[in-house]
Structures are given as C-alpha cells and as structure tokens.
Amino acid sequence: MKHSFLKSITALTLIAVGLVWLQGCKPKGSQSAVSGNAAAKVYVAPGKYDEFYNFVSGGFSGQMSVYGLPSGRLFRVIPVFSVDPEKGYGYSEETKAMLNTSHGFVPWDDLHHIALSETDGVHDGRWVFGNGNNTPRIARIDLKTFRTAEIIEIPNSAGNHSSPFITENSEYVVAGTRFSVPIGDNQDVPINTYKQNFKGTVSFIGVDKTSGNMNIAFQILTPGINFDLARAGKGKSHGWMFFSCYNTEKANTLLEVNASQKDKDFIMAVNWKKAEEYAKAGKGVKKAVKYAHNLYDESKHMATSTIENEVLVLDPKDCPDMIYFMPCPKSPHGCDTDPTGEYIVGSGKLAAVIPVFSFTKIQAAIAAKNFDGDYDGIPVLKYDAVLHGEVQKPGLGPLHTEFDANGNAYTSFFVSSEIVKWNIKDLKVIDRVPTYYSIGHLCVPGGPTKKPWGKYVIAYNKITKDRYLPTGPELTQSAQLYDISGEKMKLLLDFPTIGEPHYAEAIPAELIMKNSQKIYKIEDNKNPYVTMGDNNARVERKGNEIHVYMTAIRSHFTPDNIEGVKLGETVYFHVTNMEQDWDVPHGFAVKGANNAELLIMPGETQTLKWVPEKTGVYPIYCTDFCSALHQEMQGYIRVSAPGANVPLTFSTGKTAPVVTEKKDTAKTK
Ligand code: K7E
Ligand code: CUA
C-alpha cells in the first residue's frame, strides 16, 4: 500500500516538475533582439521576387502554406488534407475523391512534415510531400501547379508522424507509425495486452521517377514502440534510413511518465537496400488490408479513389541484417543526417546532451557484431561503439537539427527556447540565439540535403504570446528568420503562419518558378463534363438529375438563365472556364447551396452539386473579380414545383418570348 502510494506521489511530482520544465521559459531581451540593418536584409522591393520558396506545414490546419524568403510574405495555402471552400477543394465533385480513405470521406488531417523531392541528394523542385498524422496518409503536391496530385493511405499505421522523409533520389518516402496498434485479423483486444498484441510498422512508399506516382513497396513489422521522426542516409549512408523511437517501455497509459523511464530509447537503422532485396526474393508476406489511393488526373481535372487490398510485409525475423537499434538518450524526437551522410544526430527531448552517431562506426559495429543484446530479437548496437560524440550542455529540450554547407549544425531547443549552432566534427557550441517562443522545427534552405544553400535559418515557434497584436484567446503561431551567413546568427524578421507550423523546407525560387504552369490547355481538357465552347453549352435532364454544361468567359456564363428545374431534382453545374490567359480564374456560387464555391482555373472544368430545397429563382454569380464587368457575371436558375408545367429551357443573351403572368402584368401596367 505505502509503497504504491509513494510511487504515485513520485509519479505526480515528476509530472508537476516535468510540466513546469517542459513548458519552457521566456528568453530575455525579446524586444531589442533585432540588429540595425535587419529591415534592409528582408526587404523585397515591390515587383521584385523573393530568393526562396518556403513550404511550411500547417499542422492541424491540414494544409501546406507557401511563403517567400526573406520577406516572409504568404503566397498560397495549398489544400492537402482539409477541405477548402475558398478553392472548392473537397467540395467540387471532381476533388471529393482526394479525401477518400478506408474510413470514408475524411475532411481534415494534421500535416506535420514536408519533403521536397530530390535528385542525387539535392532538391529538384518537382514535388513536395506532406504527411497526414491522424488518418495515416501521404500527399504529393505537384510543384508545376501547386496542387495536391495524389494521396495514399498507409495501412497498419496510426498517427503517421515519422513521415514523409525522402531518400536521395526520391526512391522512397517513408512512413513510420507513431502509435503501435493491434495488427491482423483480431484487433478487438484489451488495451492492457499492449505488450503481447501491439506492433509497429515502417512503410516504404515507392515514387515513380517520371510521374511521381506512389505505391507502398513494402512495410517492415517492428516491435510495439512509437516512431517519431526519420531521415534518409545520403552519400556514404545512401541505402539506409534512420528512425527515432520512443516508448521502448511499451507503455499504453500515462506515457508522459511511463514512457520516460528508460535512460535510453532507440534510433532504428534500416538497411532499405537489403529490405528491397528481401522483398524481391519473396521474403515478405502479403497481408490483407484496406487503404485508399487517390489520384488527381490533370487532363480529366478529376480525382479517382481506388481501395487497395494488400500490402507486402517484411518481418525482421525472416530478414536478418535488415534493421538495428542504436541506444539514444532519452525519448529522441528529431533524427537528422548531416550533408555528408556520415553523422546522424539524435535529439532526446529529455536528454542533457546531443548524441552524434557515426555511420562508419555503425558499419564497423555491425560487421564486428558489437551488440548490446537484442530488443525483441533485433540486435542493439553498443552505444559507445557507434557514437561519434556528444554535444555537451547544448540547451534544454533539443528537438530538431538542420545543417549548413560549412560543417555546422543548428539544433532547436523547445524548453530553453533557442537555436544553438554547433560544429559537427568537434561538437563545440559556436553560438546560440533566443526564439520567441518555444521553437519546434527549424529550417535551413537545403538543410536536409547534400547541398545546403544556407544563408538563413527559420524557427517555427509554438507560442507567440506578446509578439503580435492580441486576437482573443487564440494567438497566431509564427516563424522567425535569422541570418546565418556570418559566425553569429542574427534575428531579421518575425512572420505569422497558417495553422501550426511544424516542419518546413526552403528551395531557391528559380528551381520552381521556371516550371510553373500558367493555364490548362482547353484542347487537352478530357473532363467527361467539359463544354467545348458556348455553342455546346446546354442543360440536360437524366432521370432525377439536371446536368448544366456551362462555360465561363469574361464576363458571362452560358447559359445564364435556366428554367424548368423541379424541386426534388439534383443539379450538377459543370462549369468550364474557357479562358486561356494566366491568372484569370472564374468563381461560381449559388445562393443557399449547402456547398462551397468553385474556383475554376483557365481551361479547367469543375462541378458543383446543388440540391435546391425550395421553389423560386436563385441567383448564380462569379466570385472572383475577373474583369471590369465581373459584377455583371451573373445569372438565374428557376426551380419549380414537381408538378409544374415549366419546360426545361436555358439561354444567354436571348430575349425569350415573354410569358405573360398575371402579377407581372399588374406591376408593369
Ligand atoms: Cu517536432 Cu510533429 Cu516534427 Cu512538430 S514535430 S515540432
Ligand atoms: Cu468571372 Cu468574375
């Protein structure tokens, strides 16, 4: 009794102390931290371009946002996992399938990490990937159009946090499960059978070299621990992937305490070249699962969702020398590889040091079987045998590390709210700057690649408190830009962000802007509901459905007068934007529709579904100010009672024969 009472007191104290400590402290001198010429360094004159694109995850907004650097100007919010009424994403008939999952339509997710595609270890500007944490998914955004082109769901996963980290030729993006879960046929098991029944997986998602299309190449079954982050090897460590793991205690409740027991958790090193060989050699087992694979077809302007039924699973028991554990103090979060691929940095949230591992030593330790026993049958490498060294007294609560091209590392510290610059070889701290406040991830342009462009480090902060004008209980989160061109880091700029920023990547603007698409060619439009020119505009009744084949061009819709719709019918507006000029979208909205607007790009067709609930005349209009006569870009659709004798008609600019009705006559005469 007494013993367990004491135990719980200790646990509670731990929690209390931990909470105070984990919440971080406010750095001093927050008002006067900017150097004299900061404004000039971030000033991008009107009409001039920024030097970098910055792709920033939106966290619980489910979206990705695009900023310019160094200005911090917001250019675009790309809808990825969340519906976006502004663009009709997830609302138009064409885009709904993008958000389909094995659980049905899921209109939201939690996007934490960004991975720009790479060729030979360098960002190539073709695609950017993002992860959905909640309903495990990975999205691919096409950087020609800045639109989500593909979403693949990850089966046997829950809380897809360790994702989507990319290999140096975009061979794979990986997805490690945060939660271990019961896997297999019987998932209805007591939670306290965690240790027996719960398993983890890490998935390797192949990326087609030409199309970018994803497929789940294989999954590796792991002990029931939590995967947090990952990084691919590069250069000499190409062919390996490193995952940080926590909860090696395999706790299933009060992880705050119960998963912080051990002095060291693990970084899991995966030899994925070897895993590939095992997969090819038939060492895997095909497991029955269900997951959605959604693709946006750019010529059809339409998404399709396919439910897949199978995934190839590799069990380390049948695949020796494929994975190893390296001890890493204490609840590691970030796991980052330096530009040479030799050094792997673990960031233990509760650790007092930053351990840096050596790939050369890892290989030697594996060859010499220098193991410290095993964990669930997987060899554990000896800490001292694989350690390059530890950064001493770096700060409190290390989370993530990025690199410049000069052998320096930049680590974010959530608790002590700072960025610390240190030298990778001699592990000496060079500089530290406060962040306002409680930094999570940080980003150096090209920082995770073989060729960092350097110049800046950007902090993505969790808390802003007094930094901005107050906006009620919810305050903006923010980014801060620091100059890293000299020995000392210099704060240049704060800018607010969309949602909660987690990870971000930055890439020189010229790698993307030269490929940016301006329009969709109307002659290539293969949408089954396209209207090729005003002459083909029409309204058709199919059973209980009315299909409006409509064109939009400055500054009218064809047709813009529609009559004869009956209450109880469902109306589909298939709107084709006939424009072939850059930056001339048309919008489309219907009064009272329980839906969003459409925002239709030049040459594109999008469809709005509308179920009228009352008889009457409903205005329709263009929502995007497209010309001097934008405000004239409008029309009417009339809905009559089911039995009414109103024929289905449509027109634009025609003076229809006057139908005399009593009340009209009464008014005019
Ligand atoms: Cu550190 Cu979800 Cu990458 Cu946020 S995670 S900070
Ligand atoms: Cu079209 Cu406004």
XYZ file of C-alpha atoms and ligand atoms in Angstrom, residues 112-113 133 161 229 333 399-400 440-441 462 502, ligand 1:
18
model
C 3.469 17.944 -39.813
C 6.276 17.271 -42.227
C -0.901 12.190 -38.905
C 4.195 11.050 -37.667
C 10.855 11.126 -36.970
C 12.430 13.300 -31.228
C 14.072 18.725 -30.924
C 15.431 19.057 -34.448
C 9.653 23.302 -32.712
C 11.236 22.604 -36.051
C 4.727 27.115 -30.913
C 5.876 22.071 -37.812
Cu 8.779 18.239 -33.739
Cu 5.239 16.724 -35.300
Cu 8.033 17.165 -36.432
Cu 6.192 19.421 -34.584
S 7.034 17.521 -34.711
S 7.762 20.396 -33.657
